Coordinates of C-alpha atoms and ligand atoms in Angstrom, one line a residue:
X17 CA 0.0 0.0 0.0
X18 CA 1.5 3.0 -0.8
X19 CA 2.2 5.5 2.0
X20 CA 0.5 9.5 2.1
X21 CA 4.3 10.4 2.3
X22 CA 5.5 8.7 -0.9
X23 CA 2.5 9.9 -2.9
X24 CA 2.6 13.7 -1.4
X25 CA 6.4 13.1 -2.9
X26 CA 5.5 13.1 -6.5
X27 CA 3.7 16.2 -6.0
X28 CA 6.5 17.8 -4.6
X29 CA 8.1 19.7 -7.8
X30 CA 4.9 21.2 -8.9
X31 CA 4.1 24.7 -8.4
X32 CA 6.9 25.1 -6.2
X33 CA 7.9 28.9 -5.4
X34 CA 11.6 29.5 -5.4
X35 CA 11.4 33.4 -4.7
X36 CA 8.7 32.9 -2.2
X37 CA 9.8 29.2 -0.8
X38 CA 7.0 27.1 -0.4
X39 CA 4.5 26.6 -3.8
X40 CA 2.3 28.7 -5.3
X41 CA 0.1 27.1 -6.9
X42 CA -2.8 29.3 -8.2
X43 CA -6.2 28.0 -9.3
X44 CA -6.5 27.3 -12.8
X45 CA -2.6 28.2 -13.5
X46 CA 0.0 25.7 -14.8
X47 CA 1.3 23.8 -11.9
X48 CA -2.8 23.4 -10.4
X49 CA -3.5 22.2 -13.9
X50 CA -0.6 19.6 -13.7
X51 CA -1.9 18.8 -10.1
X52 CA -5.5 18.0 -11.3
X53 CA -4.1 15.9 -14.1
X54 CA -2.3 14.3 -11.5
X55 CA -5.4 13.4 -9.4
X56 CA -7.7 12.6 -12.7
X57 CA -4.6 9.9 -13.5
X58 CA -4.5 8.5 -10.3
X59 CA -8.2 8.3 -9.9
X60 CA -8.4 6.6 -13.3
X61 CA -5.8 4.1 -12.5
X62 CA -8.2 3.1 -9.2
X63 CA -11.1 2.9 -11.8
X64 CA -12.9 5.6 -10.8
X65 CA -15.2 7.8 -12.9
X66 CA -13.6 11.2 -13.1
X67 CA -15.5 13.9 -14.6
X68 CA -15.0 18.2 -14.3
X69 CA -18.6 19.8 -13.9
X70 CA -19.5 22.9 -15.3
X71 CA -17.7 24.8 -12.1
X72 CA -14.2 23.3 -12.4
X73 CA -15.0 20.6 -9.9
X74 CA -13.0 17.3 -10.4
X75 CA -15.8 14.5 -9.4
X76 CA -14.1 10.9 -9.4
X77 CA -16.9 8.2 -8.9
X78 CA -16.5 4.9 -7.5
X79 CA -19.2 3.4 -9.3
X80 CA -22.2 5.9 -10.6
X81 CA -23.4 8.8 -9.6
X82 CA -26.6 8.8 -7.6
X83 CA -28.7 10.1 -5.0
X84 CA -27.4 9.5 -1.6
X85 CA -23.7 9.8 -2.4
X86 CA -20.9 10.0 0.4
X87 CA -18.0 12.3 -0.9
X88 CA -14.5 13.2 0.0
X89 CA -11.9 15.1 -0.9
X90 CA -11.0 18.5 -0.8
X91 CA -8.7 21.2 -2.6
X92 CA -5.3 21.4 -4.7
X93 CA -4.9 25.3 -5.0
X94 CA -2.7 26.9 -2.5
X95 CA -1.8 30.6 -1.1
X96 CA 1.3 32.4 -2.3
X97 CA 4.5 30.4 -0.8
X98 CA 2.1 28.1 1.0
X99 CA 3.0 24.5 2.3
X100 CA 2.7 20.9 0.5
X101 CA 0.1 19.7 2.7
X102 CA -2.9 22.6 2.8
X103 CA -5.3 20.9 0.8
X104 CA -3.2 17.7 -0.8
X105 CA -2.9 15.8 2.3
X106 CA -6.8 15.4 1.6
X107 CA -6.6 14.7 -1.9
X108 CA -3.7 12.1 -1.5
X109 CA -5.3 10.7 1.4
X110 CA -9.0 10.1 -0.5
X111 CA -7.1 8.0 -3.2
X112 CA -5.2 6.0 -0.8
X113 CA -8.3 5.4 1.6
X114 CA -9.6 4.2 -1.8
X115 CA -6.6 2.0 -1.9
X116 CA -7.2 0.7 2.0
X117 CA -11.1 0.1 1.9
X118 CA -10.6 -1.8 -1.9
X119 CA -8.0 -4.0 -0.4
X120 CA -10.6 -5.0 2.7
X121 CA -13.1 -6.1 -0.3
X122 CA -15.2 -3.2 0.4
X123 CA -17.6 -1.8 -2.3
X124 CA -19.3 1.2 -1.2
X125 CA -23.0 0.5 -1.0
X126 CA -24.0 4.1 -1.9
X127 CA -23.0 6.3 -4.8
X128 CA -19.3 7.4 -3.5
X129 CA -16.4 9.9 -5.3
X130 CA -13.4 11.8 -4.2
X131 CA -14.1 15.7 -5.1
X132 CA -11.7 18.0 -5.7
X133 CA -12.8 22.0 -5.2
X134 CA -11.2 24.6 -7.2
X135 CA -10.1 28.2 -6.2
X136 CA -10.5 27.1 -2.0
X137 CA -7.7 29.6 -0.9
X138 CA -9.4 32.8 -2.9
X139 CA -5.5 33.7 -3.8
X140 CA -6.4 34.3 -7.2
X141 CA -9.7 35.6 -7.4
X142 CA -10.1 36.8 -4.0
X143 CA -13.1 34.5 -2.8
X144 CA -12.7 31.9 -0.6
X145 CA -13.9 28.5 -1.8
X146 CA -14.8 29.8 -5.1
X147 CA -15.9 26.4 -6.5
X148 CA -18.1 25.6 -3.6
X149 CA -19.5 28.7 -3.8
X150 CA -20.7 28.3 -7.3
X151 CA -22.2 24.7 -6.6
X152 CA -24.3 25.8 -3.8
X153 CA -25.4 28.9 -5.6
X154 CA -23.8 31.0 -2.2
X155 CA -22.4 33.1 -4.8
X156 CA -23.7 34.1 -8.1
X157 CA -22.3 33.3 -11.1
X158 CA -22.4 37.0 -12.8
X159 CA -20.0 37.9 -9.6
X160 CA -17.8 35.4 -9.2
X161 CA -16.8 35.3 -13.6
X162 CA -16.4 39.3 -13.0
X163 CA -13.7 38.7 -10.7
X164 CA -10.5 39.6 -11.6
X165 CA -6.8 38.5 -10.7
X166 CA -3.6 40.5 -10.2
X167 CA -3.2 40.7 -14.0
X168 CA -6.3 42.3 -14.4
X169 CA -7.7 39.0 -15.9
X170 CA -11.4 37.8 -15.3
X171 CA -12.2 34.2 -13.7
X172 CA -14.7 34.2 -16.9
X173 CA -11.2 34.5 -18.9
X174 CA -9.3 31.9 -16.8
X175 CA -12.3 29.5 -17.2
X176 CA -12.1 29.4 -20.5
X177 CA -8.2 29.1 -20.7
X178 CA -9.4 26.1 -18.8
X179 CA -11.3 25.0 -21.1
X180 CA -14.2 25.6 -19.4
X181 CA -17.3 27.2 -20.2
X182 CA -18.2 30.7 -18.3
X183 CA -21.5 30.0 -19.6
X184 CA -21.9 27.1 -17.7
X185 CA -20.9 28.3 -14.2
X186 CA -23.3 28.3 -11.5
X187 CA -25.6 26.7 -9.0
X188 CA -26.0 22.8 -9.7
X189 CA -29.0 21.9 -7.4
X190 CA -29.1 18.0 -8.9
X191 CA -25.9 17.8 -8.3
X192 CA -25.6 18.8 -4.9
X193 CA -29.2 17.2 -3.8
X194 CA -27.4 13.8 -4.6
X195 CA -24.5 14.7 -1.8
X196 CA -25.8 13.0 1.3
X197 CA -22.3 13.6 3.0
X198 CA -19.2 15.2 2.6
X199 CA -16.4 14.4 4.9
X200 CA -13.1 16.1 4.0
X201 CA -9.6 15.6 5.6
X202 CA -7.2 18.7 6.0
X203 CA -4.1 19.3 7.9
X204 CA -4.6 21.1 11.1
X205 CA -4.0 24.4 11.0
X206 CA -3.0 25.2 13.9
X207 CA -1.1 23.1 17.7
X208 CA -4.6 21.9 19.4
X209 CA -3.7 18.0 18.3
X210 CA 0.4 18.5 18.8
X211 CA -0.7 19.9 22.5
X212 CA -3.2 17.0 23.0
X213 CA -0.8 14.4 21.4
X214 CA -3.5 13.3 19.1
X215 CA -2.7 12.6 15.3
X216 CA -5.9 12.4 14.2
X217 CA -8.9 14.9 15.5
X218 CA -12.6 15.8 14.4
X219 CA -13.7 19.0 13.4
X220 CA -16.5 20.8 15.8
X221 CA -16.9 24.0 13.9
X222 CA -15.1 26.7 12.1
X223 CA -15.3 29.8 13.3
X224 CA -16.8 33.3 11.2
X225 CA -14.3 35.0 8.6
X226 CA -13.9 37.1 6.2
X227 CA -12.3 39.3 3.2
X228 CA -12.1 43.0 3.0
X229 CA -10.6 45.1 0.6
X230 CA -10.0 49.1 2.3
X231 CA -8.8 51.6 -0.6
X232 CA -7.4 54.8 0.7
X233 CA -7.1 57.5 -1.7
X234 CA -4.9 60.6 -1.6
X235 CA -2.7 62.8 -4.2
X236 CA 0.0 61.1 -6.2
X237 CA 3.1 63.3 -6.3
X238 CA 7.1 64.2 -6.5
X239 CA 8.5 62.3 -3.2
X240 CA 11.6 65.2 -3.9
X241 CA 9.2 68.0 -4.7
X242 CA 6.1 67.9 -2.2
X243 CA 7.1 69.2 1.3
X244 CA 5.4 67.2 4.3
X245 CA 3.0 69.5 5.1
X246 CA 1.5 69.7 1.3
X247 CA 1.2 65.8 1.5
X248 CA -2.0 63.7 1.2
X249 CA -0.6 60.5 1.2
X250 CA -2.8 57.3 1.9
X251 CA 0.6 55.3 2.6
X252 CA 0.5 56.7 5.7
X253 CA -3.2 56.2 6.4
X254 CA -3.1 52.3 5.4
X255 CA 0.2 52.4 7.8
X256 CA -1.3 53.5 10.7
X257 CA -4.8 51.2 9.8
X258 CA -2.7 48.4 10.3
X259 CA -1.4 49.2 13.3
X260 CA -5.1 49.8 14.5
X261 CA -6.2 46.2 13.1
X262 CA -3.7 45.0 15.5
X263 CA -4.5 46.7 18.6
X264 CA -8.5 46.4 17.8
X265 CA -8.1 42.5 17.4
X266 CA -6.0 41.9 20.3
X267 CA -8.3 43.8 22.2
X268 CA -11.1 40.7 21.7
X269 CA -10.2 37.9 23.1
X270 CA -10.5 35.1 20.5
X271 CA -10.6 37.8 17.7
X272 CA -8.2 37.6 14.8
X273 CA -7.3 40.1 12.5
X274 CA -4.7 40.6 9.6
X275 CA -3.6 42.4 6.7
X276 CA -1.3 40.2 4.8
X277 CA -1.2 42.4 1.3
X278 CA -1.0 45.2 0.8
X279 CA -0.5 47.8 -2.9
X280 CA 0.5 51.0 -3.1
X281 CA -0.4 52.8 -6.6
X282 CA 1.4 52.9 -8.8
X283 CA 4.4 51.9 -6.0
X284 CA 7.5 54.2 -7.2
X285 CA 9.8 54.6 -4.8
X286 CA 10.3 58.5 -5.5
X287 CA 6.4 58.4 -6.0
X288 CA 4.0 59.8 -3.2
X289 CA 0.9 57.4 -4.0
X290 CA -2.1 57.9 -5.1
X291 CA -3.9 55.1 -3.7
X292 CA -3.3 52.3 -1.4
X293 CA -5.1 48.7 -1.1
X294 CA -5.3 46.7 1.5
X295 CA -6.8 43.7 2.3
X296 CA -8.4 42.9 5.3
X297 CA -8.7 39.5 7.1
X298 CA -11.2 39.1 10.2
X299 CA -12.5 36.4 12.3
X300 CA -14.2 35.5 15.8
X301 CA -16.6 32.7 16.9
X302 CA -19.3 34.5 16.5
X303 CA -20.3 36.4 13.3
X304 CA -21.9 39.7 15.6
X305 CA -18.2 39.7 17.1
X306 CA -16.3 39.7 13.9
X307 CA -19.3 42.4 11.7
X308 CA -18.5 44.7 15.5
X309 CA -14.7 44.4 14.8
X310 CA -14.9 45.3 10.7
X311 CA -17.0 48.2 11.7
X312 CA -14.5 49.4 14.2
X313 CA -11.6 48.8 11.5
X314 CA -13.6 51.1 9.0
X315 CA -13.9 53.9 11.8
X316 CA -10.2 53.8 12.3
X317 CA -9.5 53.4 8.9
X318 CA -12.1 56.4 8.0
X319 CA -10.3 58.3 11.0
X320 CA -6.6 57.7 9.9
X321 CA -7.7 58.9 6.2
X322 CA -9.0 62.0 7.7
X323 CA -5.5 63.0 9.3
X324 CA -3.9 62.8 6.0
X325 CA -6.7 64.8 4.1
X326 CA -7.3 61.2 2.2
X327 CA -10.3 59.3 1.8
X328 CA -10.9 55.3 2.7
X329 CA -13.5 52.5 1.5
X330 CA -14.4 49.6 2.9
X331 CA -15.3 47.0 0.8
X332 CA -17.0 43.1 1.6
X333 CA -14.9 40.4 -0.6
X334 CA -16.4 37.0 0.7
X335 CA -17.8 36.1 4.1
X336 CA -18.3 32.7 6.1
X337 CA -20.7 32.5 8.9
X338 CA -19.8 30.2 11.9
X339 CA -20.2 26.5 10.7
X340 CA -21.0 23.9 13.4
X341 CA -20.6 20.3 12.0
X342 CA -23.2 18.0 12.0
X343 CA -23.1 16.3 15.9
X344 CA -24.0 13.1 14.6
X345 CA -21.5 12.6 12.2
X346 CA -19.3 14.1 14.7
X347 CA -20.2 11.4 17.1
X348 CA -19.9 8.6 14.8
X349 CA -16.7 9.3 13.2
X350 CA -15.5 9.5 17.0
X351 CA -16.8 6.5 18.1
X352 CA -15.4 4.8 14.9
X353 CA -11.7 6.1 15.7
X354 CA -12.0 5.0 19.4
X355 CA -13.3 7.6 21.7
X356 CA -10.1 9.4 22.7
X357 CA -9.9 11.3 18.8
X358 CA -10.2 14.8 20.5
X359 CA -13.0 17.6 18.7
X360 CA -11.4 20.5 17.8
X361 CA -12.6 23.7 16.6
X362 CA -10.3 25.8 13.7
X363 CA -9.9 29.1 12.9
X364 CA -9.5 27.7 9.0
X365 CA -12.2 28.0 6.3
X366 CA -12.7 25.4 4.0
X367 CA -14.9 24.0 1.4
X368 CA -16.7 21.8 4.0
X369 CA -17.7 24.9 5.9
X370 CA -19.3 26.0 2.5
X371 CA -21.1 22.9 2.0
X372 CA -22.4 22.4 5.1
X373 CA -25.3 24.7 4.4
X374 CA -26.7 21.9 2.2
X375 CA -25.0 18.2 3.0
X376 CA -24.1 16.7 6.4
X377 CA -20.1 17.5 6.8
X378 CA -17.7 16.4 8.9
X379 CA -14.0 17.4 8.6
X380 CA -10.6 14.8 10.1
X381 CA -7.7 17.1 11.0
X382 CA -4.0 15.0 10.7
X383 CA -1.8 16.6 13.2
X384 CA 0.5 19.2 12.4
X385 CA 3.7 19.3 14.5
X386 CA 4.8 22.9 14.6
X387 CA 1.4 24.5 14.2
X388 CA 2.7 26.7 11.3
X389 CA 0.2 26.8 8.0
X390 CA 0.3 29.2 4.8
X391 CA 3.6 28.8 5.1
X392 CA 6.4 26.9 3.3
X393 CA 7.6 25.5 6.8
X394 CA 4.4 23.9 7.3
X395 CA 5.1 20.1 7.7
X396 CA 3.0 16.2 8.9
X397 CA 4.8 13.4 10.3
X398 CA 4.8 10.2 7.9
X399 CA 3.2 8.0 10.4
X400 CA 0.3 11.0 11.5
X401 CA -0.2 11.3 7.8
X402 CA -0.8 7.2 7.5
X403 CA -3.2 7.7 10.5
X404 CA -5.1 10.2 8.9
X405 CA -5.6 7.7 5.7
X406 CA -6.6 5.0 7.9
X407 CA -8.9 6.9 9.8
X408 CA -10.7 8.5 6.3
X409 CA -10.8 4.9 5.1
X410 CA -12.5 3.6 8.2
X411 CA -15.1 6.4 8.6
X412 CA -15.6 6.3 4.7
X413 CA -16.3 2.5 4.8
X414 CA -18.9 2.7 7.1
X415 CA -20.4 5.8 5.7
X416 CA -20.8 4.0 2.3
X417 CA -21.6 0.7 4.0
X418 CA -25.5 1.2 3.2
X419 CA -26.3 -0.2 6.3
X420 CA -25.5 3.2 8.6
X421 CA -28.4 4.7 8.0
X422 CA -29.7 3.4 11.5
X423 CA -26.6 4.5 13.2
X424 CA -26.0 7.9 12.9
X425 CA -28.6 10.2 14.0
Ligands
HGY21 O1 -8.1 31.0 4.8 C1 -8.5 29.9 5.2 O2 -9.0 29.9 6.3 C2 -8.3 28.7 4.4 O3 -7.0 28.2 4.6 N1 -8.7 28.9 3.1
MN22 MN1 -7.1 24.2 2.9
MN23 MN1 -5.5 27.3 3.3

């Protein structure tokens, strides 16, 4: 049986970012392509059924498609100079619980496939879990082909350098209505298993977050010409904004807020700018919590535009409510691992968040050692990564045994 390691190996020259460190591995660019390729070959080698729906999803069916279907899976895209394991380690770790439950002589007794979600991180586009957006109609299509990437170019554009049809893109109600479950297995993000000694966890919930994009806008100028007082420059604005995010957030317990990028215009450096973006990162257990800390944000960001005789503008980019996972499942997959597999809540979005609006979905977090995620030093021990495979096998076997109906409620 070939070990997550091994398999997570062959991956490991694709997309990687040797400015950044880490990969970058943009939805619908080259080295994502090459990854999906990479997953359709492997899924056709196990027999299964792989198709791409009109949204960019990669569906691989072990037997047909139906109503009732148990899925897993979950994302190959990553964030600028992210880690190998953000989204793979659930990819690589579907096919090989394919592998585990085939070699027991199990066939799933309900319609079963591994799914793979495009455009999870937003890094391209700028919305989070693009592709499981689009399926459960949480965002409409007219929005999400309008949005554009650094270049300028629209995801209606990068569709159809997909060869994919913008056309096509939206809600796919049939589809989704034959999703009974969707159980998806992700890295921790985060030290709650390496604290608890536990290499394998369920998910209990994932707390509210969201995007914001704040544009300050001032007077580009001569930075040799324009004495200090004649200045309005929103540099300084965003500047001291992002020193306010900090000091609002830490102010909350359990708040978190960041700005990770960041743009002067046009970005000279003997140019005062004209205008500043910056992007705006907010989360909190409970969505009243993290709305009260973005409106506080936009005050100080209204306030520090003010000083410099600039303006600012908040604007939403994508936003996920708190998801609780479904007890039941919860319980079950616990009970199935042996009691002890700790619950643990994440401050991480993902595509199972999305989804659980309209499917039961549970989420199995494989330990990470050092806590450290978005990052090219994120890492997974061998062996935690090999319990994370046999645990997805086991809770997918008896998900797709037919009989389980009268044991999870
Ligand atoms: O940003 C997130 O929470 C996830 O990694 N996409
Ligand atoms: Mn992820
Ligand atoms: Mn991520």
């Amino acid at each position: 049986m070939r070990r997550a390691a091994a398999m997570l190996a062959d991956l490991a020259d694709i997309g990687r970012d040797t400015r950044l460190g880490g990969y970058s591995r943009p939805v619908f660019g080259g080295a994502e392509h090459e990854l999906r390729e990479w997953f359709a070959a492997e899924a056709t080698a196990r027999g299964l059924g792989v198709e791409t729906d009109p949204n960019g999803i990669l569906w691989a069916w072990w037997g047909d498609p139906g109503p009732g279907a148990v899925i897993t899976g979950s994302h190959l895209d990553s964030v600028p100079g992210g880690g190998p394991h953000d989204g793979p380690l659930g990819v690589v770790s579907a096919l090989l619980a394919v592998d585990r439950m085939r070699a027991t002589g199990h066939v799933p007794q309900v319609p079963f496939a591994i799914a793979v979600f495009p455009e999870e991180e937003g890094s391209r586009f700028g919305v989070a879990c693009l592709g499981s957006r689009l399926l459960s109609g949480s965002i409409s299509p007219e929005r999400a082909l309008s949005l554009k990437d650094a270049d300028g170019l629209t995801a209606a554009e990068a569709y159809r350098s997909a060869g994919l049809d913008p056309e096509r893109v939206g809600p796919e109600p049939r589809r989704l209505g034959q999703v009974r479950r969707f159980v998806e297995l992700h890295i921790e993000q985060g030290l709650g298993q390496a604290t608890l000694g536990a290499p394998v966890a369920v998910a209990e919930s994932i707390i509210s977050h969201g995007r914001w994009r704040i544009s300050f806008r001032g007077q580009g100028n001569h930075a040799g010409t324009t004495a200090m007082a004649d200045r309005t420059d929103p540099v300084v604005a965003a500047a001291r904004t992002v020193v306010d995010v900090q000091v609002i957030a830490t102010a909350r317990p359990d708040a978190r807020a960041t700005v990770g990028r960041l743009q002067p215009v046009p970005g000279g450096t003997n140019v005062i700018a004209s205008r500043v973006d910056m992007w705006l990162d907010v989360r909190h257990p409970r969505e009243e919590v993290t709305a009260e800390l973005v409106e506080a944000i936009r005050a100080a960001a209204e306030g520090n535009a003010a000083l410099e005789g600039c303006s600012a503008e908040l604007v939403e980019e994508s936003l996920s409510p708190t998801v609780r996972f479904q007890p039941a499942l919860q319980r079950r997959m616990k009970e199935l691992l042996g009691g002890d597999v700790p619950t643990l809540a994440t401050g991480a979005g993902h595509d199972a968040g999305v989804l659980s609006a309209d499917v039961e979905t549970g989420m199995l977090f494989v330990r990470n050692p050092t806590g450290v995620s978005h990052a090219p030093e994120e890492s997974v021990e061998d062996d935690d990564a090999e319990a994370g495979v046999k645990a997805l096998a086991t809770v997918l076997a008896e998900l797709t045994r037919g009989s389980e109906e009268r044991q999870i409620r």
